[in-house]
């Protein structure tokens, strides 16, 4: 039994968050203003932080949090951005608390020319 969790208004045909049992699947997030959808450019650390804050907003609206993230998939436009992304990621997901499983891919052409997009799977506690 899957259930869509409404948080915002996606610009295409997809759900930003889907719940299946005790799992949440959050669609890829970029560095944008959640109220206006306007992209927020910046260096890779800023873009990564904003993308994760957007994940956080969706998770909290669905009754979860960043602490419950099980896995992230990260799309980068180019490999040389990895270190900056990883620096920001480490600030948001403390390795001492057990950072989520993760895969990072390179060479992605992302929405609006952004350099990073992040999606996640998280648990939810009833």
mmCIF file of C-alpha atoms in Angstrom:
data_model
loop_
_atom_site.group_PDB
_atom_site.id
_atom_site.type_symbol
_atom_site.label_atom_id
_atom_site.label_comp_id
_atom_site.label_asym_id
_atom_site.label_seq_id
_atom_site.Cartn_x
_atom_site.Cartn_y
_atom_site.Cartn_z
ATOM 1 C CA UNK A 1 0.000 0.000 0.000
ATOM 2 C CA UNK A 2 1.722 3.112 -1.210
ATOM 3 C CA UNK A 3 0.630 6.598 -0.335
ATOM 4 C CA UNK A 4 1.651 9.950 -1.754
ATOM 5 C CA UNK A 5 2.701 12.502 0.831
ATOM 6 C CA UNK A 6 1.911 16.005 -0.408
ATOM 7 C CA UNK A 7 4.456 18.631 0.522
ATOM 8 C CA UNK A 8 4.767 20.943 -2.470
ATOM 9 C CA UNK A 9 3.742 21.248 -6.063
ATOM 10 C CA UNK A 10 6.164 19.439 -8.344
ATOM 11 C CA UNK A 11 6.773 21.012 -11.730
ATOM 12 C CA UNK A 12 6.435 17.686 -13.563
ATOM 13 C CA UNK A 13 4.460 14.441 -13.259
ATOM 14 C CA UNK A 14 5.916 12.842 -10.145
ATOM 15 C CA UNK A 15 5.434 12.693 -6.397
ATOM 16 C CA UNK A 16 7.957 14.508 -4.252
ATOM 17 C CA UNK A 17 7.471 11.979 -1.444
ATOM 18 C CA UNK A 18 5.961 8.497 -1.482
ATOM 19 C CA UNK A 19 5.363 6.337 1.552
ATOM 20 C CA UNK A 20 5.401 2.565 1.307
ATOM 21 C CA UNK A 21 4.921 0.880 4.666
ATOM 22 C CA UNK A 22 7.490 2.381 7.016
ATOM 23 C CA UNK A 23 9.657 3.803 4.218
ATOM 24 C CA UNK A 24 9.687 7.230 2.590
ATOM 25 C CA UNK A 25 11.081 7.754 -0.893
ATOM 26 C CA UNK A 26 11.957 11.398 -1.502
ATOM 27 C CA UNK A 27 12.470 12.521 -5.102
ATOM 28 C CA UNK A 28 15.654 14.325 -6.078
ATOM 29 C CA UNK A 29 16.109 17.741 -4.527
ATOM 30 C CA UNK A 30 18.234 20.607 -5.803
ATOM 31 C CA UNK A 31 19.151 23.981 -4.364
ATOM 32 C CA UNK A 32 15.900 25.862 -4.756
ATOM 33 C CA UNK A 33 13.540 27.979 -2.725
ATOM 34 C CA UNK A 34 10.745 25.627 -1.617
ATOM 35 C CA UNK A 35 8.167 28.429 -1.611
ATOM 36 C CA UNK A 36 8.871 29.841 -5.066
ATOM 37 C CA UNK A 37 10.712 27.044 -6.860
ATOM 38 C CA UNK A 38 13.379 29.574 -7.817
ATOM 39 C CA UNK A 39 16.821 28.009 -8.130
ATOM 40 C CA UNK A 40 19.459 29.149 -5.633
ATOM 41 C CA UNK A 41 22.838 29.091 -7.349
ATOM 42 C CA UNK A 42 26.046 28.918 -5.373
ATOM 43 C CA UNK A 43 29.160 26.858 -4.957
ATOM 44 C CA UNK A 44 28.861 23.111 -4.497
ATOM 45 C CA UNK A 45 28.804 23.331 -0.692
ATOM 46 C CA UNK A 46 25.907 25.805 -0.749
ATOM 47 C CA UNK A 47 23.995 23.787 -3.327
ATOM 48 C CA UNK A 48 24.510 20.561 -1.353
ATOM 49 C CA UNK A 49 23.400 22.157 1.919
ATOM 50 C CA UNK A 50 20.266 23.607 0.300
ATOM 51 C CA UNK A 51 19.389 20.301 -1.383
ATOM 52 C CA UNK A 52 19.678 18.475 1.958
ATOM 53 C CA UNK A 53 17.603 21.155 3.701
ATOM 54 C CA UNK A 54 14.913 20.520 1.070
ATOM 55 C CA UNK A 55 15.112 16.780 1.813
ATOM 56 C CA UNK A 56 14.762 17.620 5.507
ATOM 57 C CA UNK A 57 11.655 19.725 4.860
ATOM 58 C CA UNK A 58 9.987 16.880 2.958
ATOM 59 C CA UNK A 59 10.962 14.276 5.562
ATOM 60 C CA UNK A 60 9.658 16.352 8.462
ATOM 61 C CA UNK A 61 6.379 17.055 6.655
ATOM 62 C CA UNK A 62 5.978 13.288 6.273
ATOM 63 C CA UNK A 63 6.767 12.576 9.941
ATOM 64 C CA UNK A 64 10.443 11.651 9.683
ATOM 65 C CA UNK A 65 13.823 13.390 9.840
ATOM 66 C CA UNK A 66 17.360 13.379 8.484
ATOM 67 C CA UNK A 67 18.280 11.054 11.377
ATOM 68 C CA UNK A 68 16.120 8.355 9.747
ATOM 69 C CA UNK A 69 17.708 8.520 6.284
ATOM 70 C CA UNK A 70 18.832 5.051 5.222
ATOM 71 C CA UNK A 71 20.317 5.789 1.791
ATOM 72 C CA UNK A 72 21.087 8.769 -0.439
ATOM 73 C CA UNK A 73 21.746 8.876 -4.141
ATOM 74 C CA UNK A 74 23.751 11.916 -5.194
ATOM 75 C CA UNK A 75 24.073 13.156 -8.750
ATOM 76 C CA UNK A 76 26.955 15.536 -9.507
ATOM 77 C CA UNK A 77 27.581 17.372 -12.751
ATOM 78 C CA UNK A 78 31.330 16.647 -12.604
ATOM 79 C CA UNK A 79 33.676 14.547 -10.438
ATOM 80 C CA UNK A 80 35.846 17.434 -9.283
ATOM 81 C CA UNK A 81 32.912 18.670 -7.169
ATOM 82 C CA UNK A 82 32.987 15.571 -4.955
ATOM 83 C CA UNK A 83 35.189 17.009 -2.177
ATOM 84 C CA UNK A 84 33.044 20.128 -1.738
ATOM 85 C CA UNK A 85 29.841 18.103 -1.805
ATOM 86 C CA UNK A 86 31.268 15.652 0.715
ATOM 87 C CA UNK A 87 32.301 18.471 3.065
ATOM 88 C CA UNK A 88 28.758 19.866 3.160
ATOM 89 C CA UNK A 89 27.222 16.374 3.323
ATOM 90 C CA UNK A 90 29.354 15.530 6.369
ATOM 91 C CA UNK A 91 27.999 18.615 8.183
ATOM 92 C CA UNK A 92 24.408 17.525 7.560
ATOM 93 C CA UNK A 93 24.868 13.773 8.180
ATOM 94 C CA UNK A 94 27.182 13.245 11.144
ATOM 95 C CA UNK A 95 29.345 10.141 10.523
ATOM 96 C CA UNK A 96 29.471 9.558 14.296
ATOM 97 C CA UNK A 97 25.690 8.977 14.231
ATOM 98 C CA UNK A 98 25.944 6.492 11.378
ATOM 99 C CA UNK A 99 25.760 8.355 8.082
ATOM 100 C CA UNK A 100 23.373 6.855 5.497
ATOM 101 C CA UNK A 101 24.482 4.437 2.820
ATOM 102 C CA UNK A 102 25.264 6.413 -0.306
ATOM 103 C CA UNK A 103 26.132 6.311 -3.972
ATOM 104 C CA UNK A 104 27.429 9.272 -5.950
ATOM 105 C CA UNK A 105 27.340 9.466 -9.730
ATOM 106 C CA UNK A 106 28.999 11.968 -12.059
ATOM 107 C CA UNK A 107 28.285 13.481 -15.423
ATOM 108 C CA UNK A 108 24.641 14.259 -14.782
ATOM 109 C CA UNK A 109 22.907 17.084 -16.614
ATOM 110 C CA UNK A 110 20.741 18.448 -13.837
ATOM 111 C CA UNK A 111 17.680 20.668 -13.722
ATOM 112 C CA UNK A 112 18.454 24.322 -14.347
ATOM 113 C CA UNK A 113 22.172 23.708 -14.722
ATOM 114 C CA UNK A 114 22.576 22.874 -11.044
ATOM 115 C CA UNK A 115 25.643 20.899 -9.949
ATOM 116 C CA UNK A 116 24.040 18.523 -7.416
ATOM 117 C CA UNK A 117 20.750 16.683 -6.908
ATOM 118 C CA UNK A 118 20.065 14.360 -3.975
ATOM 119 C CA UNK A 119 17.329 11.792 -3.391
ATOM 120 C CA UNK A 120 16.846 9.610 -0.350
ATOM 121 C CA UNK A 121 15.076 6.704 1.286
ATOM 122 C CA UNK A 122 14.185 7.117 4.948
ATOM 123 C CA UNK A 123 12.385 5.216 7.650
ATOM 124 C CA UNK A 124 9.353 6.567 9.427
ATOM 125 C CA UNK A 125 8.245 5.822 12.949
ATOM 126 C CA UNK A 126 4.517 5.585 13.631
#
